[in-house]
Coordinates of C-alpha atoms in Angstrom, one line a residue:
M1 CA -21.1 -15.0 188.9
E2 CA -23.7 -17.3 190.2
T3 CA -26.1 -16.0 192.8
K4 CA -29.1 -17.2 194.8
N5 CA -31.0 -14.9 197.1
N6 CA -28.2 -12.2 196.5
I7 CA -25.6 -14.7 197.7
H8 CA -22.5 -15.1 195.4
Y9 CA -21.1 -18.6 195.2
G10 CA -18.0 -18.0 193.1
M11 CA -15.6 -18.4 195.9
I12 CA -17.0 -21.8 196.8
D13 CA -16.2 -22.9 193.3
V14 CA -12.6 -21.5 193.5
L15 CA -12.2 -23.3 196.8
R16 CA -13.4 -26.5 195.2
L17 CA -10.7 -26.3 192.7
V18 CA -8.1 -25.4 195.4
F19 CA -9.1 -28.5 197.6
A20 CA -9.1 -30.7 194.4
I21 CA -5.5 -29.7 194.0
A22 CA -5.0 -30.3 197.5
V23 CA -6.2 -34.0 197.1
V24 CA -3.6 -34.4 194.4
S25 CA -1.0 -33.2 196.9
I26 CA -2.1 -35.8 199.4
H27 CA -1.7 -38.7 197.0
T28 CA 1.4 -37.5 195.5
M29 CA 3.0 -36.7 199.0
A30 CA 3.9 -33.5 197.2
F31 CA 6.5 -31.9 199.6
K32 CA 8.0 -34.8 201.3
S33 CA 11.0 -34.6 199.0
I34 CA 11.7 -31.1 200.2
N35 CA 10.9 -31.1 203.9
E36 CA 9.1 -33.6 206.4
D37 CA 7.5 -30.7 208.4
L38 CA 6.3 -29.0 205.2
W39 CA 4.8 -32.3 204.0
I40 CA 3.0 -32.8 207.3
T41 CA 1.7 -29.2 207.3
T42 CA 0.3 -29.5 203.7
S43 CA -0.4 -33.0 202.7
M44 CA -1.1 -34.5 206.1
G45 CA -2.6 -31.2 207.5
I46 CA -4.4 -28.5 205.6
A47 CA -5.1 -30.6 202.4
R48 CA -7.1 -33.0 204.7
L49 CA -9.9 -30.4 204.8
A50 CA -10.6 -31.0 201.2
V51 CA -13.1 -33.9 201.4
P52 CA -14.9 -32.4 204.5
F53 CA -15.2 -29.2 202.4
F54 CA -16.6 -31.1 199.4
F55 CA -19.1 -32.9 201.7
I56 CA -20.2 -29.6 203.6
V57 CA -20.7 -27.8 200.2
S58 CA -22.8 -30.7 198.9
G59 CA -25.0 -30.6 202.1
Y60 CA -25.4 -26.8 201.8
F61 CA -26.8 -27.0 198.2
L62 CA -28.7 -30.2 198.7
Y63 CA -30.6 -28.7 201.6
S64 CA -32.0 -26.0 199.1
R65 CA -33.3 -28.8 196.8
I66 CA -34.4 -31.5 199.1
G67 CA -37.9 -30.1 199.4
S68 CA -38.5 -31.0 195.7
E69 CA -40.3 -34.1 194.8
K70 CA -37.5 -35.0 192.4
E71 CA -35.1 -35.2 195.3
P72 CA -33.1 -37.1 196.3
K73 CA -33.7 -39.2 193.1
S74 CA -32.4 -36.6 190.8
T75 CA -29.1 -36.0 192.7
I76 CA -28.4 -39.7 193.2
K77 CA -29.1 -40.5 189.6
H78 CA -26.7 -37.7 188.6
L79 CA -23.9 -38.9 191.0
L80 CA -24.4 -42.5 190.0
R81 CA -23.8 -41.5 186.3
I82 CA -20.6 -39.6 187.1
Y83 CA -19.4 -42.6 189.3
V84 CA -20.0 -45.4 186.8
L85 CA -18.6 -43.4 183.8
W86 CA -15.4 -42.6 185.8
V87 CA -15.1 -46.2 186.9
I88 CA -15.3 -47.2 183.2
I89 CA -12.7 -44.7 182.2
E90 CA -10.3 -45.9 185.0
T91 CA -10.7 -49.5 183.8
I92 CA -10.1 -48.6 180.2
A93 CA -7.1 -46.4 181.1
L94 CA -5.6 -48.9 183.4
F95 CA -6.8 -52.1 181.8
P96 CA -3.4 -54.0 182.2
L97 CA -3.5 -53.2 185.9
V98 CA -7.1 -54.2 186.2
L99 CA -6.5 -57.5 184.4
S100 CA -3.7 -58.3 186.7
S101 CA -5.9 -57.7 189.7
L102 CA -8.6 -60.2 188.7
S103 CA -6.7 -62.9 190.7
A104 CA -7.9 -61.2 193.9
P105 CA -10.9 -62.5 195.8
P106 CA -14.2 -61.6 194.0
I107 CA -15.6 -60.0 197.1
L108 CA -12.6 -57.5 197.2
I109 CA -13.0 -56.6 193.6
I110 CA -16.7 -56.0 194.1
E111 CA -16.0 -53.8 197.2
R112 CA -13.5 -51.9 195.3
L113 CA -15.6 -51.1 192.3
L114 CA -18.6 -50.2 194.5
F115 CA -16.9 -48.0 196.9
I116 CA -13.7 -46.5 195.6
G117 CA -13.2 -47.3 192.0
V118 CA -10.1 -48.7 190.4
T119 CA -7.7 -46.1 191.7
G120 CA -9.4 -45.2 195.0
S121 CA -10.2 -41.6 194.2
L122 CA -13.9 -42.1 193.7
W123 CA -14.8 -42.9 197.3
Y124 CA -16.0 -39.4 198.0
I125 CA -18.7 -39.8 195.3
S126 CA -19.7 -43.3 196.4
S127 CA -19.9 -42.0 200.0
L128 CA -22.0 -39.1 198.9
I129 CA -24.6 -41.4 197.1
I130 CA -24.9 -43.8 200.0
T131 CA -25.2 -40.9 202.4
I132 CA -27.9 -39.1 200.6
F133 CA -29.9 -42.2 200.1
I134 CA -29.7 -42.9 203.8
I135 CA -30.4 -39.6 205.3
S136 CA -32.8 -38.1 202.8
P137 CA -35.9 -39.1 204.9
L138 CA -34.6 -37.3 207.9
L139 CA -33.4 -34.3 205.8
K140 CA -36.8 -33.9 204.1
R141 CA -38.3 -33.8 207.6
D142 CA -35.7 -31.1 208.6
K143 CA -34.2 -33.4 211.4
L144 CA -30.8 -31.7 211.1
F145 CA -30.0 -31.7 214.8
L146 CA -30.6 -35.4 215.0
L147 CA -28.5 -36.0 211.8
S148 CA -25.7 -33.9 213.1
I149 CA -25.6 -35.9 216.4
I150 CA -25.6 -39.2 214.5
G151 CA -23.0 -37.9 212.1
F152 CA -20.8 -36.6 215.1
V153 CA -20.9 -40.2 216.7
L154 CA -20.1 -41.9 213.5
Y155 CA -17.2 -39.4 212.8
L156 CA -15.6 -40.1 216.3
F157 CA -16.0 -43.8 215.4
G158 CA -14.2 -43.4 212.1
T159 CA -11.3 -41.4 213.7
T160 CA -10.3 -44.6 215.7
G161 CA -9.5 -46.4 212.4
Y162 CA -6.6 -44.2 211.4
T163 CA -6.3 -40.8 212.9
Y164 CA -6.6 -41.8 216.6
Y165 CA -5.7 -45.4 216.0
R166 CA -3.1 -45.9 218.6
L167 CA -5.5 -44.8 221.4
F168 CA -7.9 -47.4 220.5
E169 CA -6.0 -50.3 219.0
K170 CA -6.3 -52.5 221.9
T171 CA -9.9 -51.6 223.1
I172 CA -13.4 -52.9 222.2
I173 CA -13.7 -50.4 219.4
S174 CA -10.8 -51.8 217.5
P175 CA -12.7 -55.0 216.2
L176 CA -15.8 -52.8 215.5
I177 CA -13.8 -50.4 213.3
N178 CA -12.0 -53.3 211.7
S179 CA -15.4 -54.9 210.7
Y180 CA -16.4 -51.6 209.3
T181 CA -13.3 -51.2 207.2
S182 CA -13.7 -54.9 206.0
I183 CA -16.7 -53.7 204.1
F184 CA -15.8 -50.1 203.2
M185 CA -12.1 -50.6 202.9
F186 CA -11.2 -47.4 204.7
P187 CA -12.6 -45.8 207.9
Q188 CA -13.6 -42.5 206.2
I189 CA -15.6 -44.3 203.4
G190 CA -19.4 -44.8 203.6
I191 CA -21.2 -42.9 206.4
T192 CA -18.5 -42.1 209.0
E193 CA -17.4 -38.8 207.5
S194 CA -20.1 -37.8 205.2
I195 CA -23.1 -37.8 207.3
L196 CA -21.6 -35.2 209.8
F197 CA -20.4 -32.7 207.1
I198 CA -23.4 -33.0 204.9
S199 CA -25.6 -32.2 208.0
L200 CA -23.3 -29.3 208.8
G201 CA -23.6 -27.9 205.4
A202 CA -27.4 -28.1 205.5
M203 CA -27.4 -26.3 208.9
V204 CA -25.3 -23.4 207.5
N205 CA -28.0 -23.0 204.9
K206 CA -31.0 -23.5 207.1
Y207 CA -29.8 -21.1 209.9
K208 CA -28.1 -18.6 207.6
L209 CA -25.0 -19.0 209.7
N210 CA -23.1 -16.9 207.2
K211 CA -25.1 -13.9 208.4
K212 CA -24.7 -14.7 212.1
I213 CA -21.0 -15.6 212.4
K214 CA -18.8 -12.5 212.1
K215 CA -15.1 -12.4 211.2
S216 CA -15.3 -15.8 209.5
G217 CA -12.0 -15.3 207.9
L218 CA -10.2 -14.7 211.1
L219 CA -11.9 -17.7 212.6
S220 CA -11.1 -19.9 209.7
I221 CA -7.4 -19.0 210.1
L222 CA -7.7 -19.9 213.8
S223 CA -9.4 -23.1 213.1
I224 CA -6.7 -24.1 210.5
T225 CA -4.1 -23.3 213.2
L226 CA -5.9 -25.6 215.6
L227 CA -5.9 -28.3 212.9
L228 CA -2.2 -28.0 212.3
I229 CA -1.6 -28.4 216.0
E230 CA -3.7 -31.6 216.0
T231 CA -1.9 -32.8 212.9
F232 CA 1.7 -32.3 214.4
V233 CA 0.7 -33.9 217.8
L234 CA -0.9 -36.9 216.1
N235 CA 1.7 -37.5 213.5
K236 CA 4.9 -36.8 215.5
T237 CA 3.8 -38.9 218.4
G238 CA 2.6 -41.8 216.4
I239 CA -0.9 -41.7 217.5
A240 CA -2.1 -41.5 213.9
K241 CA -1.9 -44.5 211.7
D242 CA -2.8 -42.2 208.8
A243 CA -4.4 -38.7 208.6
N244 CA -7.9 -38.7 207.4
M245 CA -10.4 -37.5 210.0
Y246 CA -9.3 -34.7 212.2
L247 CA -11.5 -33.4 215.0
S248 CA -10.7 -29.9 214.3
A249 CA -12.0 -30.2 210.8
I250 CA -15.5 -30.1 212.3
I251 CA -14.8 -26.6 213.1
A252 CA -12.7 -25.5 210.3
A253 CA -14.8 -26.7 207.4
P254 CA -18.0 -24.8 208.3
L255 CA -16.1 -21.7 209.0
I256 CA -14.4 -21.9 205.6
L257 CA -17.7 -22.4 203.8
I258 CA -19.2 -19.4 205.6
W259 CA -16.1 -17.3 204.7
A260 CA -16.6 -18.4 201.0
I261 CA -20.3 -17.4 201.0
N262 CA -19.5 -14.1 202.5
S263 CA -16.6 -13.4 200.1
K264 CA -16.9 -10.2 198.2
K265 CA -14.4 -11.2 195.6
D266 CA -16.0 -10.7 192.0
I267 CA -15.8 -14.1 190.2
S268 CA -17.5 -14.4 186.8
T269 CA -19.8 -17.1 185.9
N270 CA -17.4 -18.5 183.4
V271 CA -14.5 -18.7 185.9
S272 CA -16.9 -20.3 188.5
K273 CA -18.1 -22.9 186.1
A274 CA -14.4 -23.7 185.0
C275 CA -13.4 -24.2 188.5
R276 CA -16.2 -26.6 189.2
E277 CA -15.5 -28.6 186.2
Y278 CA -11.7 -28.7 186.7
S279 CA -12.1 -29.5 190.3
L280 CA -14.2 -32.6 189.6
G281 CA -12.2 -33.7 186.6
I282 CA -8.9 -33.3 188.4
Y283 CA -10.1 -35.1 191.5
C284 CA -11.3 -38.1 189.5
S285 CA -8.5 -38.3 186.9
H286 CA -5.3 -37.6 188.8
Q287 CA -4.6 -41.0 190.2
I288 CA -4.8 -42.5 186.6
V289 CA -2.1 -40.0 185.7
M290 CA -0.1 -41.0 188.7
I291 CA -0.2 -44.6 187.9
W292 CA 0.8 -43.7 184.4
L293 CA 3.7 -41.9 185.7
A294 CA 4.8 -44.7 188.0
M295 CA 4.5 -47.2 185.1
F296 CA 6.2 -45.3 182.2
I297 CA 8.4 -42.6 183.9
P298 CA 9.5 -44.2 187.4
V299 CA 12.5 -41.9 187.7
L300 CA 10.2 -38.8 187.6
F301 CA 7.7 -40.4 189.9
A302 CA 10.3 -41.0 192.6
N303 CA 10.5 -37.3 193.3
T304 CA 7.4 -36.2 195.1
I305 CA 7.4 -32.6 194.0
L306 CA 7.8 -33.5 190.4
R307 CA 5.1 -36.3 190.9
F308 CA 2.8 -33.7 192.2
I309 CA 3.4 -31.1 189.4
C310 CA 3.3 -33.5 186.6
S311 CA 0.2 -35.3 187.8
L312 CA -1.6 -32.0 188.3
L313 CA -0.5 -30.6 184.9
L314 CA -1.4 -33.6 182.9
S315 CA -4.8 -34.0 184.8
A316 CA -5.5 -30.5 184.0
L317 CA -4.6 -31.0 180.3
I318 CA -6.9 -34.0 180.0
I319 CA -9.8 -32.0 181.6
T320 CA -9.0 -29.1 179.1
I321 CA -9.5 -31.5 176.3
L322 CA -12.7 -33.1 177.8
R323 CA -14.2 -29.7 178.1
K324 CA -14.0 -29.2 174.4
T325 CA -16.2 -32.2 173.9
K326 CA -19.9 -33.0 174.5
I327 CA -18.8 -35.5 177.2
R328 CA -18.1 -32.6 179.7
K329 CA -21.9 -32.5 180.4
I330 CA -21.9 -36.0 182.0
L331 CA -18.4 -36.2 183.3
L332 CA -17.7 -32.9 184.7
R333 CA -20.9 -31.4 186.1

């Protein structure tokens, strides 16, 4: 069990894995073959807390290290290594697809490789790199309130691209968000989502909010309920063009982190480490597996629940194999 200042972080690692699985459910549209409302509840709703949780956890732990002279260079270097190596793996694993896409405009190819990778899964890592580089001067000066305000404004801006698209499609904001996405490809990539949640994670750490907020479990459930209400309203009314950045996630993600920090569940160091490695590995590899399934077993791929199960299991198998090699140190940590 990993500890710091008598705080146990095992549950955070467990949730990292749970949310990595949630990302797979998003991309495979897991339960759409079973029931439309179940799909909205899971893939379009609760699962959308995954990346906010990843960002807020990164912010929480980054705040503990940012005072070091090695930071942020050490973290950025580490993330760049992971990003570049996974892009290389994607390119090799999907070489025929990569070859066929070379006819696209060079600028689009460059943007894709820089911001989302070959499959699109790596956007979280690229956004983390960009954001840490940009905000580290303010983070080192402990300007968390200013960062959170900037992050909140950017987050609201990002929601106009997909989640609240229909409310803003004919306003002055529409061309602005279109210009942003012409660079970063999607409204949640870059700095629109990451700055806010990294700042919130740092604030949870600085102000020890886990000690000040009581009944975080109950509050987490209530915030997830709020998110589901927002999910159904936006997706049933057609306001949302896609579901990426919910306003209620701003409440839910910090509460879930606080609940995880306060969890009394005894989780061993080995389990905790395995959860971290599988979460990163599954997150980075699952879309490669999805594309393989679409290419070689299209009948299986057509059923969303089978697509989800097979993508998850094959990704887990690949990571299990990688964990037995020395490469785990640079790909999975």
